[in-house]
Amino acid sequence: MRARAYLVLAALLFSTGGTVIKLSTLSGWQIAGLRSGIAALFLAALMPAWRRFGARPLLVGSAYGATMVLFVVANTLTSASSAIFLQSTAPLYVLFLAPLLLREPLRRMDFAVALILATGTALVFLGGGRTFETAPSPGEGNLLGALSGVTWALTVMGLRWLGGRAPANAGAAVVLGNALAVLFCLPLALPLTGATPTDWVIVAYLGIVQIGLAYICLVRGVAGTRAFEASLFLLVEPVASTLLAWGIHGEVPGPAAALGSGVIALGLVVQAARGWRGSREEGA
């Protein structure tokens, strides 16, 4: 239960990203690079055990770094709700890849939960094409958001794989992934001109709190749960992110997108109830 609590806390911190990103006047490449740079320095300073290199952390870090860049750029093009819900298609990929990559057996109910999530995701994708001042190119942004779902699935499975062997390796993958994101974004982020004090406060928050503290919680959470279950608990993020974007930026989801959000939330509740019941049976 402690691992699940860490996952929910991580999801709540993650959920602030989409709304806060849209408050900045910087480009998506600049935000992605600065956010990851600050996060890498913060985590390396706070978590000495994470300052290590290796082929496995680098492999997982590559998927993680791609997720960081895709998510930020998608948020500057489409609504925060669409970007995060499309990234949250990760459990669908985890469902079919975890048995192959992690040797984690599937449960019969996993398919039912995956069907619920697939239905909700389809509704969000079909109803997520509204254009807002903060979402000028929803088609392109939705495509990048969908790609981030694939890389996020690989990240969750990779962190689970590393965390089961040595939690410090999972942390190292996060640091390396942020460093890779900086290197990738740097040519597209320069020259860095016109940044206001507010912009610097925003990227500092994103790097230290929304990424740094959230991933400390995430690494601790994924070490104690199955990859599929971990990816489902992280679906708290899109629900909270949608509400924040709605309240602050006026990004009101269309009927289909709103229905899809509710369906995905239903899938999360079903999985949470299963996890709670399993914990009670194990403790009996």
PDB file of C-alpha atoms in Angstrom:
ATOM      1  CA  MET A   1       0.000   0.000   0.000  1.00  0.00           C
ATOM      2  CA  ARG A   2       2.928   2.349   0.643  1.00  0.00           C
ATOM      3  CA  ALA A   3       4.171   1.753  -2.904  1.00  0.00           C
ATOM      4  CA  ARG A   4       0.736   2.604  -4.276  1.00  0.00           C
ATOM      5  CA  ALA A   5       0.644   5.788  -2.176  1.00  0.00           C
ATOM      6  CA  TYR A   6       3.968   6.860  -3.691  1.00  0.00           C
ATOM      7  CA  LEU A   7       2.534   6.269  -7.168  1.00  0.00           C
ATOM      8  CA  VAL A   8      -0.545   8.404  -6.476  1.00  0.00           C
ATOM      9  CA  LEU A   9       1.591  11.230  -5.040  1.00  0.00           C
ATOM     10  CA  ALA A  10       3.858  11.079  -8.085  1.00  0.00           C
ATOM     11  CA  ALA A  11       0.814  11.252 -10.367  1.00  0.00           C
ATOM     12  CA  LEU A  12      -0.550  14.335  -8.587  1.00  0.00           C
ATOM     13  CA  LEU A  13       2.780  16.136  -8.947  1.00  0.00           C
ATOM     14  CA  PHE A  14       3.017  15.104 -12.606  1.00  0.00           C
ATOM     15  CA  SER A  15      -0.520  16.422 -13.225  1.00  0.00           C
ATOM     16  CA  THR A  16       0.544  20.030 -12.713  1.00  0.00           C
ATOM     17  CA  GLY A  17       2.898  19.902 -15.710  1.00  0.00           C
ATOM     18  CA  GLY A  18       0.485  20.498 -18.578  1.00  0.00           C
ATOM     19  CA  THR A  19      -1.122  23.556 -16.988  1.00  0.00           C
ATOM     20  CA  VAL A  20       2.135  25.104 -15.797  1.00  0.00           C
ATOM     21  CA  ILE A  21       3.868  24.572 -19.162  1.00  0.00           C
ATOM     22  CA  LYS A  22       1.150  26.639 -20.846  1.00  0.00           C
ATOM     23  CA  LEU A  23       1.854  29.571 -18.492  1.00  0.00           C
ATOM     24  CA  SER A  24       5.324  30.070 -19.997  1.00  0.00           C
ATOM     25  CA  THR A  25       6.177  32.199 -23.035  1.00  0.00           C
ATOM     26  CA  LEU A  26       9.125  29.937 -23.941  1.00  0.00           C
ATOM     27  CA  SER A  27       8.982  27.459 -26.828  1.00  0.00           C
ATOM     28  CA  GLY A  28       8.310  23.791 -26.241  1.00  0.00           C
ATOM     29  CA  TRP A  29      11.940  22.887 -26.987  1.00  0.00           C
ATOM     30  CA  GLN A  30      13.188  25.512 -24.510  1.00  0.00           C
ATOM     31  CA  ILE A  31      10.845  24.376 -21.756  1.00  0.00           C
ATOM     32  CA  ALA A  32      11.671  20.699 -22.332  1.00  0.00           C
ATOM     33  CA  GLY A  33      15.431  21.336 -22.274  1.00  0.00           C
ATOM     34  CA  LEU A  34      15.457  23.665 -19.262  1.00  0.00           C
ATOM     35  CA  ARG A  35      13.024  21.529 -17.277  1.00  0.00           C
ATOM     36  CA  SER A  36      15.073  18.387 -17.813  1.00  0.00           C
ATOM     37  CA  GLY A  37      18.367  20.183 -17.158  1.00  0.00           C
ATOM     38  CA  ILE A  38      17.174  21.494 -13.801  1.00  0.00           C
ATOM     39  CA  ALA A  39      15.680  18.097 -12.931  1.00  0.00           C
ATOM     40  CA  ALA A  40      18.941  16.285 -13.749  1.00  0.00           C
ATOM     41  CA  LEU A  41      20.998  18.640 -11.550  1.00  0.00           C
ATOM     42  CA  PHE A  42      18.448  18.516  -8.711  1.00  0.00           C
ATOM     43  CA  LEU A  43      18.202  14.728  -8.663  1.00  0.00           C
ATOM     44  CA  ALA A  44      21.958  14.205  -8.996  1.00  0.00           C
ATOM     45  CA  ALA A  45      22.552  16.561  -6.038  1.00  0.00           C
ATOM     46  CA  LEU A  46      19.770  15.167  -3.827  1.00  0.00           C
ATOM     47  CA  MET A  47      20.238  11.468  -4.611  1.00  0.00           C
ATOM     48  CA  PRO A  48      23.981  10.615  -4.676  1.00  0.00           C
ATOM     49  CA  ALA A  49      23.206   6.939  -5.298  1.00  0.00           C
ATOM     50  CA  TRP A  50      21.623   7.902  -8.618  1.00  0.00           C
ATOM     51  CA  ARG A  51      24.883   9.352  -9.949  1.00  0.00           C
ATOM     52  CA  ARG A  52      25.937   6.276 -11.834  1.00  0.00           C
ATOM     53  CA  PHE A  53      26.243   5.203 -15.448  1.00  0.00           C
ATOM     54  CA  GLY A  54      25.635   1.905 -17.180  1.00  0.00           C
ATOM     55  CA  ALA A  55      24.186   0.372 -20.299  1.00  0.00           C
ATOM     56  CA  ARG A  56      20.878  -0.586 -18.674  1.00  0.00           C
ATOM     57  CA  PRO A  57      20.143   2.813 -17.080  1.00  0.00           C
ATOM     58  CA  LEU A  58      21.145   4.471 -20.351  1.00  0.00           C
ATOM     59  CA  LEU A  59      18.746   2.248 -22.313  1.00  0.00           C
ATOM     60  CA  VAL A  60      15.802   3.029 -20.037  1.00  0.00           C
ATOM     61  CA  GLY A  61      16.881   6.664 -19.815  1.00  0.00           C
ATOM     62  CA  SER A  62      16.624   6.986 -23.589  1.00  0.00           C
ATOM     63  CA  ALA A  63      12.933   6.020 -23.505  1.00  0.00           C
ATOM     64  CA  TYR A  64      12.364   8.326 -20.564  1.00  0.00           C
ATOM     65  CA  GLY A  65      14.121  11.265 -22.218  1.00  0.00           C
ATOM     66  CA  ALA A  66      12.016  10.828 -25.353  1.00  0.00           C
ATOM     67  CA  THR A  67       8.876  10.876 -23.198  1.00  0.00           C
ATOM     68  CA  MET A  68       9.903  14.140 -21.539  1.00  0.00           C
ATOM     69  CA  VAL A  69      10.443  15.908 -24.858  1.00  0.00           C
ATOM     70  CA  LEU A  70       7.342  14.522 -26.584  1.00  0.00           C
ATOM     71  CA  PHE A  71       5.087  15.453 -23.662  1.00  0.00           C
ATOM     72  CA  VAL A  72       6.243  19.067 -23.421  1.00  0.00           C
ATOM     73  CA  VAL A  73       6.084  19.733 -27.166  1.00  0.00           C
ATOM     74  CA  ALA A  74       2.667  18.036 -27.402  1.00  0.00           C
ATOM     75  CA  ASN A  75       1.388  20.288 -24.614  1.00  0.00           C
ATOM     76  CA  THR A  76       2.334  23.407 -26.548  1.00  0.00           C
ATOM     77  CA  LEU A  77       0.337  22.199 -29.576  1.00  0.00           C
ATOM     78  CA  THR A  78      -2.758  20.465 -28.192  1.00  0.00           C
ATOM     79  CA  SER A  79      -4.832  20.648 -25.023  1.00  0.00           C
ATOM     80  CA  ALA A  80      -3.303  19.476 -21.761  1.00  0.00           C
ATOM     81  CA  SER A  81      -6.103  16.931 -21.445  1.00  0.00           C
ATOM     82  CA  SER A  82      -5.468  15.361 -24.850  1.00  0.00           C
ATOM     83  CA  ALA A  83      -1.690  15.319 -24.387  1.00  0.00           C
ATOM     84  CA  ILE A  84      -1.761  13.542 -21.049  1.00  0.00           C
ATOM     85  CA  PHE A  85      -4.600  11.139 -21.821  1.00  0.00           C
ATOM     86  CA  LEU A  86      -2.888  10.046 -25.026  1.00  0.00           C
ATOM     87  CA  GLN A  87       0.325   9.499 -23.088  1.00  0.00           C
ATOM     88  CA  SER A  88      -1.775   7.440 -20.689  1.00  0.00           C
ATOM     89  CA  THR A  89      -2.366   4.810 -23.353  1.00  0.00           C
ATOM     90  CA  ALA A  90       0.806   3.294 -21.873  1.00  0.00           C
ATOM     91  CA  PRO A  91      -1.022   0.471 -20.005  1.00  0.00           C
ATOM     92  CA  LEU A  92      -2.205  -0.934 -23.322  1.00  0.00           C
ATOM     93  CA  TYR A  93       1.390  -1.381 -24.480  1.00  0.00           C
ATOM     94  CA  VAL A  94       2.516  -2.551 -21.052  1.00  0.00           C
ATOM     95  CA  LEU A  95      -0.207  -5.204 -21.046  1.00  0.00           C
ATOM     96  CA  PHE A  96       1.227  -6.965 -24.076  1.00  0.00           C
ATOM     97  CA  LEU A  97       4.922  -6.185 -23.625  1.00  0.00           C
ATOM     98  CA  ALA A  98       5.361  -6.923 -19.905  1.00  0.00           C
ATOM     99  CA  PRO A  99       5.004 -10.720 -20.306  1.00  0.00           C
ATOM    100  CA  LEU A 100       7.705 -10.660 -22.984  1.00  0.00           C
ATOM    101  CA  LEU A 101      10.118  -8.181 -21.437  1.00  0.00           C
ATOM    102  CA  LEU A 102       9.541  -8.639 -17.682  1.00  0.00           C
ATOM    103  CA  ARG A 103       8.149 -12.177 -17.504  1.00  0.00           C
ATOM    104  CA  GLU A 104       5.149 -10.823 -15.573  1.00  0.00           C
ATOM    105  CA  PRO A 105       2.118 -13.077 -16.123  1.00  0.00           C
ATOM    106  CA  LEU A 106      -1.147 -11.585 -17.294  1.00  0.00           C
ATOM    107  CA  ARG A 107      -4.285 -11.962 -15.241  1.00  0.00           C
ATOM    108  CA  ARG A 108      -7.681 -12.533 -16.782  1.00  0.00           C
ATOM    109  CA  MET A 109      -9.017  -9.270 -15.394  1.00  0.00           C
ATOM    110  CA  ASP A 110      -6.114  -7.324 -16.962  1.00  0.00           C
ATOM    111  CA  PHE A 111      -7.744  -7.727 -20.366  1.00  0.00           C
ATOM    112  CA  ALA A 112     -11.047  -6.333 -19.096  1.00  0.00           C
ATOM    113  CA  VAL A 113      -9.275  -3.303 -17.621  1.00  0.00           C
ATOM    114  CA  ALA A 114      -7.315  -2.834 -20.844  1.00  0.00           C
ATOM    115  CA  LEU A 115     -10.568  -2.893 -22.846  1.00  0.00           C
ATOM    116  CA  ILE A 116     -11.998  -0.165 -20.612  1.00  0.00           C
ATOM    117  CA  LEU A 117      -8.867   1.922 -21.117  1.00  0.00           C
ATOM    118  CA  ALA A 118      -8.837   1.380 -24.870  1.00  0.00           C
ATOM    119  CA  THR A 119     -12.444   2.539 -25.107  1.00  0.00           C
ATOM    120  CA  GLY A 120     -11.733   5.633 -23.028  1.00  0.00           C
ATOM    121  CA  THR A 121      -8.602   6.433 -24.996  1.00  0.00           C
ATOM    122  CA  ALA A 122     -10.422   6.170 -28.323  1.00  0.00           C
ATOM    123  CA  LEU A 123     -13.092   8.582 -27.089  1.00  0.00           C
ATOM    124  CA  VAL A 124     -10.452  11.055 -25.901  1.00  0.00           C
ATOM    125  CA  PHE A 125      -8.592  10.861 -29.214  1.00  0.00           C
ATOM    126  CA  LEU A 126     -11.746  11.319 -31.304  1.00  0.00           C
ATOM    127  CA  GLY A 127     -13.018  14.187 -29.175  1.00  0.00           C
ATOM    128  CA  GLY A 128      -9.702  15.916 -28.525  1.00  0.00           C
ATOM    129  CA  GLY A 129      -9.385  18.021 -31.677  1.00  0.00           C
ATOM    130  CA  ARG A 130     -10.669  21.331 -30.314  1.00  0.00           C
ATOM    131  CA  THR A 131      -8.477  24.361 -30.991  1.00  0.00           C
ATOM    132  CA  PHE A 132      -7.741  26.791 -28.146  1.00  0.00           C
ATOM    133  CA  GLU A 133      -5.398  29.734 -27.800  1.00  0.00           C
ATOM    134  CA  THR A 134      -3.222  27.400 -25.704  1.00  0.00           C
ATOM    135  CA  ALA A 135      -3.689  24.512 -28.181  1.00  0.00           C
ATOM    136  CA  PRO A 136      -3.061  25.912 -31.694  1.00  0.00           C
ATOM    137  CA  SER A 137      -2.303  22.639 -33.542  1.00  0.00           C
ATOM    138  CA  PRO A 138      -4.232  19.760 -31.933  1.00  0.00           C
ATOM    139  CA  GLY A 139      -3.662  17.272 -34.762  1.00  0.00           C
ATOM    140  CA  GLU A 140       0.112  17.460 -34.575  1.00  0.00           C
ATOM    141  CA  GLY A 141       0.050  17.625 -30.785  1.00  0.00           C
ATOM    142  CA  ASN A 142      -2.205  14.566 -30.540  1.00  0.00           C
ATOM    143  CA  LEU A 143       0.195  12.570 -32.701  1.00  0.00           C
ATOM    144  CA  LEU A 144       3.132  13.479 -30.456  1.00  0.00           C
ATOM    145  CA  GLY A 145       1.015  12.678 -27.412  1.00  0.00           C
ATOM    146  CA  ALA A 146       0.228   9.237 -28.812  1.00  0.00           C
ATOM    147  CA  LEU A 147       3.928   8.580 -29.456  1.00  0.00           C
ATOM    148  CA  SER A 148       4.683   9.563 -25.873  1.00  0.00           C
ATOM    149  CA  GLY A 149       2.322   6.777 -24.776  1.00  0.00           C
ATOM    150  CA  VAL A 150       4.642   4.231 -26.388  1.00  0.00           C
ATOM    151  CA  THR A 151       7.808   5.700 -24.882  1.00  0.00           C
ATOM    152  CA  TRP A 152       6.120   6.072 -21.480  1.00  0.00           C
ATOM    153  CA  ALA A 153       5.150   2.384 -21.509  1.00  0.00           C
ATOM    154  CA  LEU A 154       8.774   1.465 -22.196  1.00  0.00           C
ATOM    155  CA  THR A 155       9.841   3.809 -19.388  1.00  0.00           C
ATOM    156  CA  VAL A 156       7.482   2.303 -16.795  1.00  0.00           C
ATOM    157  CA  MET A 157       8.560  -1.227 -17.693  1.00  0.00           C
ATOM    158  CA  GLY A 158      12.207  -0.192 -17.715  1.00  0.00           C
ATOM    159  CA  LEU A 159      11.997   1.416 -14.276  1.00  0.00           C
ATOM    160  CA  ARG A 160      10.235  -1.690 -12.962  1.00  0.00           C
ATOM    161  CA  TRP A 161      12.976  -3.870 -14.486  1.00  0.00           C
ATOM    162  CA  LEU A 162      15.768  -1.785 -12.987  1.00  0.00           C
ATOM    163  CA  GLY A 163      14.005  -1.187  -9.688  1.00  0.00           C
ATOM    164  CA  GLY A 164      13.558  -4.898  -9.069  1.00  0.00           C
ATOM    165  CA  ARG A 165      17.316  -5.408  -9.414  1.00  0.00           C
ATOM    166  CA  ALA A 166      18.706  -2.232  -7.861  1.00  0.00           C
ATOM    167  CA  PRO A 167      16.509   0.840  -7.180  1.00  0.00           C
ATOM    168  CA  ALA A 168      19.521   3.132  -7.627  1.00  0.00           C
ATOM    169  CA  ASN A 169      19.755   2.025 -11.269  1.00  0.00           C
ATOM    170  CA  ALA A 170      16.176   3.156 -11.841  1.00  0.00           C
ATOM    171  CA  GLY A 171      17.067   6.539 -10.381  1.00  0.00           C
ATOM    172  CA  ALA A 172      20.157   6.701 -12.574  1.00  0.00           C
ATOM    173  CA  ALA A 173      17.950   6.134 -15.632  1.00  0.00           C
ATOM    174  CA  VAL A 174      15.875   9.181 -14.665  1.00  0.00           C
ATOM    175  CA  VAL A 175      18.978  11.365 -14.312  1.00  0.00           C
ATOM    176  CA  LEU A 176      20.453  10.104 -17.581  1.00  0.00           C
ATOM    177  CA  GLY A 177      17.141  10.505 -19.384  1.00  0.00           C
ATOM    178  CA  ASN A 178      16.873  14.137 -18.359  1.00  0.00           C
ATOM    179  CA  ALA A 179      20.469  14.728 -19.448  1.00  0.00           C
ATOM    180  CA  LEU A 180      19.727  13.158 -22.838  1.00  0.00           C
ATOM    181  CA  ALA A 181      16.648  15.366 -23.206  1.00  0.00           C
ATOM    182  CA  VAL A 182      18.796  18.462 -22.643  1.00  0.00           C
ATOM    183  CA  LEU A 183      21.298  17.380 -25.286  1.00  0.00           C
ATOM    184  CA  PHE A 184      18.537  16.673 -27.788  1.00  0.00           C
ATOM    185  CA  CYS A 185      16.659  19.947 -27.193  1.00  0.00           C
ATOM    186  CA  LEU A 186      19.673  22.257 -26.984  1.00  0.00           C
ATOM    187  CA  PRO A 187      20.158  22.871 -30.740  1.00  0.00           C
ATOM    188  CA  LEU A 188      16.441  23.636 -31.128  1.00  0.00           C
ATOM    189  CA  ALA A 189      16.209  25.738 -27.947  1.00  0.00           C
ATOM    190  CA  LEU A 190      18.953  28.256 -28.780  1.00  0.00           C
ATOM    191  CA  PRO A 191      19.163  31.190 -28.751  1.00  0.00           C
ATOM    192  CA  LEU A 192      17.543  31.513 -25.329  1.00  0.00           C
ATOM    193  CA  THR A 193      16.370  35.124 -25.424  1.00  0.00           C
ATOM    194  CA  GLY A 194      13.374  36.936 -23.991  1.00  0.00           C
ATOM    195  CA  ALA A 195      12.931  34.659 -20.963  1.00  0.00           C
ATOM    196  CA  THR A 196      11.120  36.530 -18.174  1.00  0.00           C
ATOM    197  CA  PRO A 197      11.556  35.983 -14.401  1.00  0.00           C
ATOM    198  CA  THR A 198       8.211  34.191 -14.480  1.00  0.00           C
ATOM    199  CA  ASP A 199       9.530  31.812 -17.130  1.00  0.00           C
ATOM    200  CA  TRP A 200      12.494  30.926 -14.922  1.00  0.00           C
ATOM    201  CA  VAL A 201      10.222  30.321 -11.924  1.00  0.00           C
ATOM    202  CA  ILE A 202       8.073  28.059 -14.092  1.00  0.00           C
ATOM    203  CA  VAL A 203      10.951  25.926 -15.409  1.00  0.00           C
ATOM    204  CA  ALA A 204      12.457  25.748 -11.895  1.00  0.00           C
ATOM    205  CA  TYR A 205       9.149  24.435 -10.536  1.00  0.00           C
ATOM    206  CA  LEU A 206       8.831  21.970 -13.402  1.00  0.00           C
ATOM    207  CA  GLY A 207      12.362  20.662 -12.921  1.00  0.00           C
ATOM    208  CA  ILE A 208      12.466  20.467  -9.120  1.00  0.00           C
ATOM    209  CA  VAL A 209       8.891  19.627  -8.104  1.00  0.00           C
ATOM    210  CA  GLN A 210       6.952  18.358 -11.113  1.00  0.00           C
ATOM    211  CA  ILE A 211       9.861  16.167 -12.263  1.00  0.00           C
ATOM    212  CA  GLY A 212      12.419  15.862  -9.457  1.00  0.00           C
ATOM    213  CA  LEU A 213      10.242  15.138  -6.434  1.00  0.00           C
ATOM    214  CA  ALA A 214       7.681  13.267  -8.511  1.00  0.00           C
ATOM    215  CA  TYR A 215      10.261  10.814  -9.845  1.00  0.00           C
ATOM    216  CA  ILE A 216      11.663  10.123  -6.398  1.00  0.00           C
ATOM    217  CA  CYS A 217       8.129   9.001  -5.508  1.00  0.00           C
ATOM    218  CA  LEU A 218       7.756   7.102  -8.784  1.00  0.00           C
ATOM    219  CA  VAL A 219      10.975   5.106  -8.432  1.00  0.00           C
ATOM    220  CA  ARG A 220       9.959   4.049  -4.918  1.00  0.00           C
ATOM    221  CA  GLY A 221       6.469   3.166  -6.091  1.00  0.00           C
ATOM    222  CA  VAL A 222       7.286   1.071  -9.158  1.00  0.00           C
ATOM    223  CA  ALA A 223       9.718  -1.083  -7.161  1.00  0.00           C
ATOM    224  CA  GLY A 224       6.797  -2.493  -5.155  1.00  0.00           C
ATOM    225  CA  THR A 225       4.113  -3.026  -7.814  1.00  0.00           C
ATOM    226  CA  ARG A 226       3.613  -4.852 -11.095  1.00  0.00           C
ATOM    227  CA  ALA A 227       4.343  -2.748 -14.183  1.00  0.00           C
ATOM    228  CA  PHE A 228       0.737  -2.931 -15.434  1.00  0.00           C
ATOM    229  CA  GLU A 229      -0.655  -1.935 -12.044  1.00  0.00           C
ATOM    230  CA  ALA A 230       1.871   0.893 -11.671  1.00  0.00           C
ATOM    231  CA  SER A 231       0.930   2.347 -15.047  1.00  0.00           C
ATOM    232  CA  LEU A 232      -2.736   2.260 -14.034  1.00  0.00           C
ATOM    233  CA  PHE A 233      -2.266   4.078 -10.725  1.00  0.00           C
ATOM    234  CA  LEU A 234      -0.456   6.800 -12.631  1.00  0.00           C
ATOM    235  CA  LEU A 235      -3.730   7.471 -14.468  1.00  0.00           C
ATOM    236  CA  VAL A 236      -4.601   9.766 -11.559  1.00  0.00           C
ATOM    237  CA  GLU A 237      -2.407  12.229 -13.468  1.00  0.00           C
ATOM    238  CA  PRO A 238      -4.583  12.771 -16.571  1.00  0.00           C
ATOM    239  CA  VAL A 239      -7.765  13.194 -14.540  1.00  0.00           C
ATOM    240  CA  ALA A 240      -6.191  15.839 -12.290  1.00  0.00           C
ATOM    241  CA  SER A 241      -4.416  17.469 -15.256  1.00  0.00           C
ATOM    242  CA  THR A 242      -7.702  17.842 -17.141  1.00  0.00           C
ATOM    243  CA  LEU A 243      -9.369  19.550 -14.195  1.00  0.00           C
ATOM    244  CA  LEU A 244      -6.460  21.969 -13.759  1.00  0.00           C
ATOM    245  CA  ALA A 245      -6.369  22.911 -17.465  1.00  0.00           C
ATOM    246  CA  TRP A 246     -10.131  23.346 -17.449  1.00  0.00           C
ATOM    247  CA  GLY A 247     -10.089  25.638 -14.425  1.00  0.00           C
ATOM    248  CA  ILE A 248      -7.003  27.724 -15.309  1.00  0.00           C
ATOM    249  CA  HIS A 249      -6.866  27.819 -19.113  1.00  0.00           C
ATOM    250  CA  GLY A 250     -10.499  27.214 -20.001  1.00  0.00           C
ATOM    251  CA  GLU A 251      -9.659  24.087 -22.032  1.00  0.00           C
ATOM    252  CA  VAL A 252     -13.101  22.545 -21.787  1.00  0.00           C
ATOM    253  CA  PRO A 253     -13.036  19.000 -23.176  1.00  0.00           C
ATOM    254  CA  GLY A 254     -15.707  18.066 -25.704  1.00  0.00           C
ATOM    255  CA  PRO A 255     -18.421  15.526 -24.840  1.00  0.00           C
ATOM    256  CA  ALA A 256     -16.493  12.561 -26.269  1.00  0.00           C
ATOM    257  CA  ALA A 257     -13.257  13.551 -24.551  1.00  0.00           C
ATOM    258  CA  ALA A 258     -15.049  14.104 -21.251  1.00  0.00           C
ATOM    259  CA  LEU A 259     -16.751  10.715 -21.531  1.00  0.00           C
ATOM    260  CA  GLY A 260     -13.430   9.091 -22.355  1.00  0.00           C
ATOM    261  CA  SER A 261     -11.844  10.647 -19.281  1.00  0.00           C
ATOM    262  CA  GLY A 262     -14.611   9.170 -17.163  1.00  0.00           C
ATOM    263  CA  VAL A 263     -14.187   5.730 -18.712  1.00  0.00           C
ATOM    264  CA  ILE A 264     -10.455   5.781 -18.032  1.00  0.00           C
ATOM    265  CA  ALA A 265     -11.119   6.881 -14.458  1.00  0.00           C
ATOM    266  CA  LEU A 266     -13.463   3.886 -14.148  1.00  0.00           C
ATOM    267  CA  GLY A 267     -10.666   1.572 -15.240  1.00  0.00           C
ATOM    268  CA  LEU A 268      -8.414   3.059 -12.573  1.00  0.00           C
ATOM    269  CA  VAL A 269     -11.030   2.526  -9.869  1.00  0.00           C
ATOM    270  CA  VAL A 270     -11.506  -1.107 -10.918  1.00  0.00           C
ATOM    271  CA  GLN A 271      -7.754  -1.749 -10.762  1.00  0.00           C
ATOM    272  CA  ALA A 272      -7.374   0.062  -7.435  1.00  0.00           C
ATOM    273  CA  ALA A 273     -10.156  -2.060  -5.937  1.00  0.00           C
ATOM    274  CA  ARG A 274      -8.428  -5.215  -7.170  1.00  0.00           C
ATOM    275  CA  GLY A 275      -5.132  -4.110  -5.648  1.00  0.00           C
ATOM    276  CA  TRP A 276      -6.780  -3.298  -2.327  1.00  0.00           C
ATOM    277  CA  ARG A 277      -8.527  -6.675  -2.229  1.00  0.00           C
ATOM    278  CA  GLY A 278      -5.280  -8.458  -3.073  1.00  0.00           C
ATOM    279  CA  SER A 279      -3.465  -6.638  -0.254  1.00  0.00           C
ATOM    280  CA  ARG A 280      -6.137  -7.699   2.248  1.00  0.00           C
ATOM    281  CA  GLU A 281      -5.946 -11.324   1.112  1.00  0.00           C
ATOM    282  CA  GLU A 282      -2.141 -11.332   1.398  1.00  0.00           C
ATOM    283  CA  GLY A 283      -2.333  -9.872   4.898  1.00  0.00           C
ATOM    284  CA  ALA A 284      -5.023 -12.291   6.073  1.00  0.00           C
TER     285      ALA A 284
END
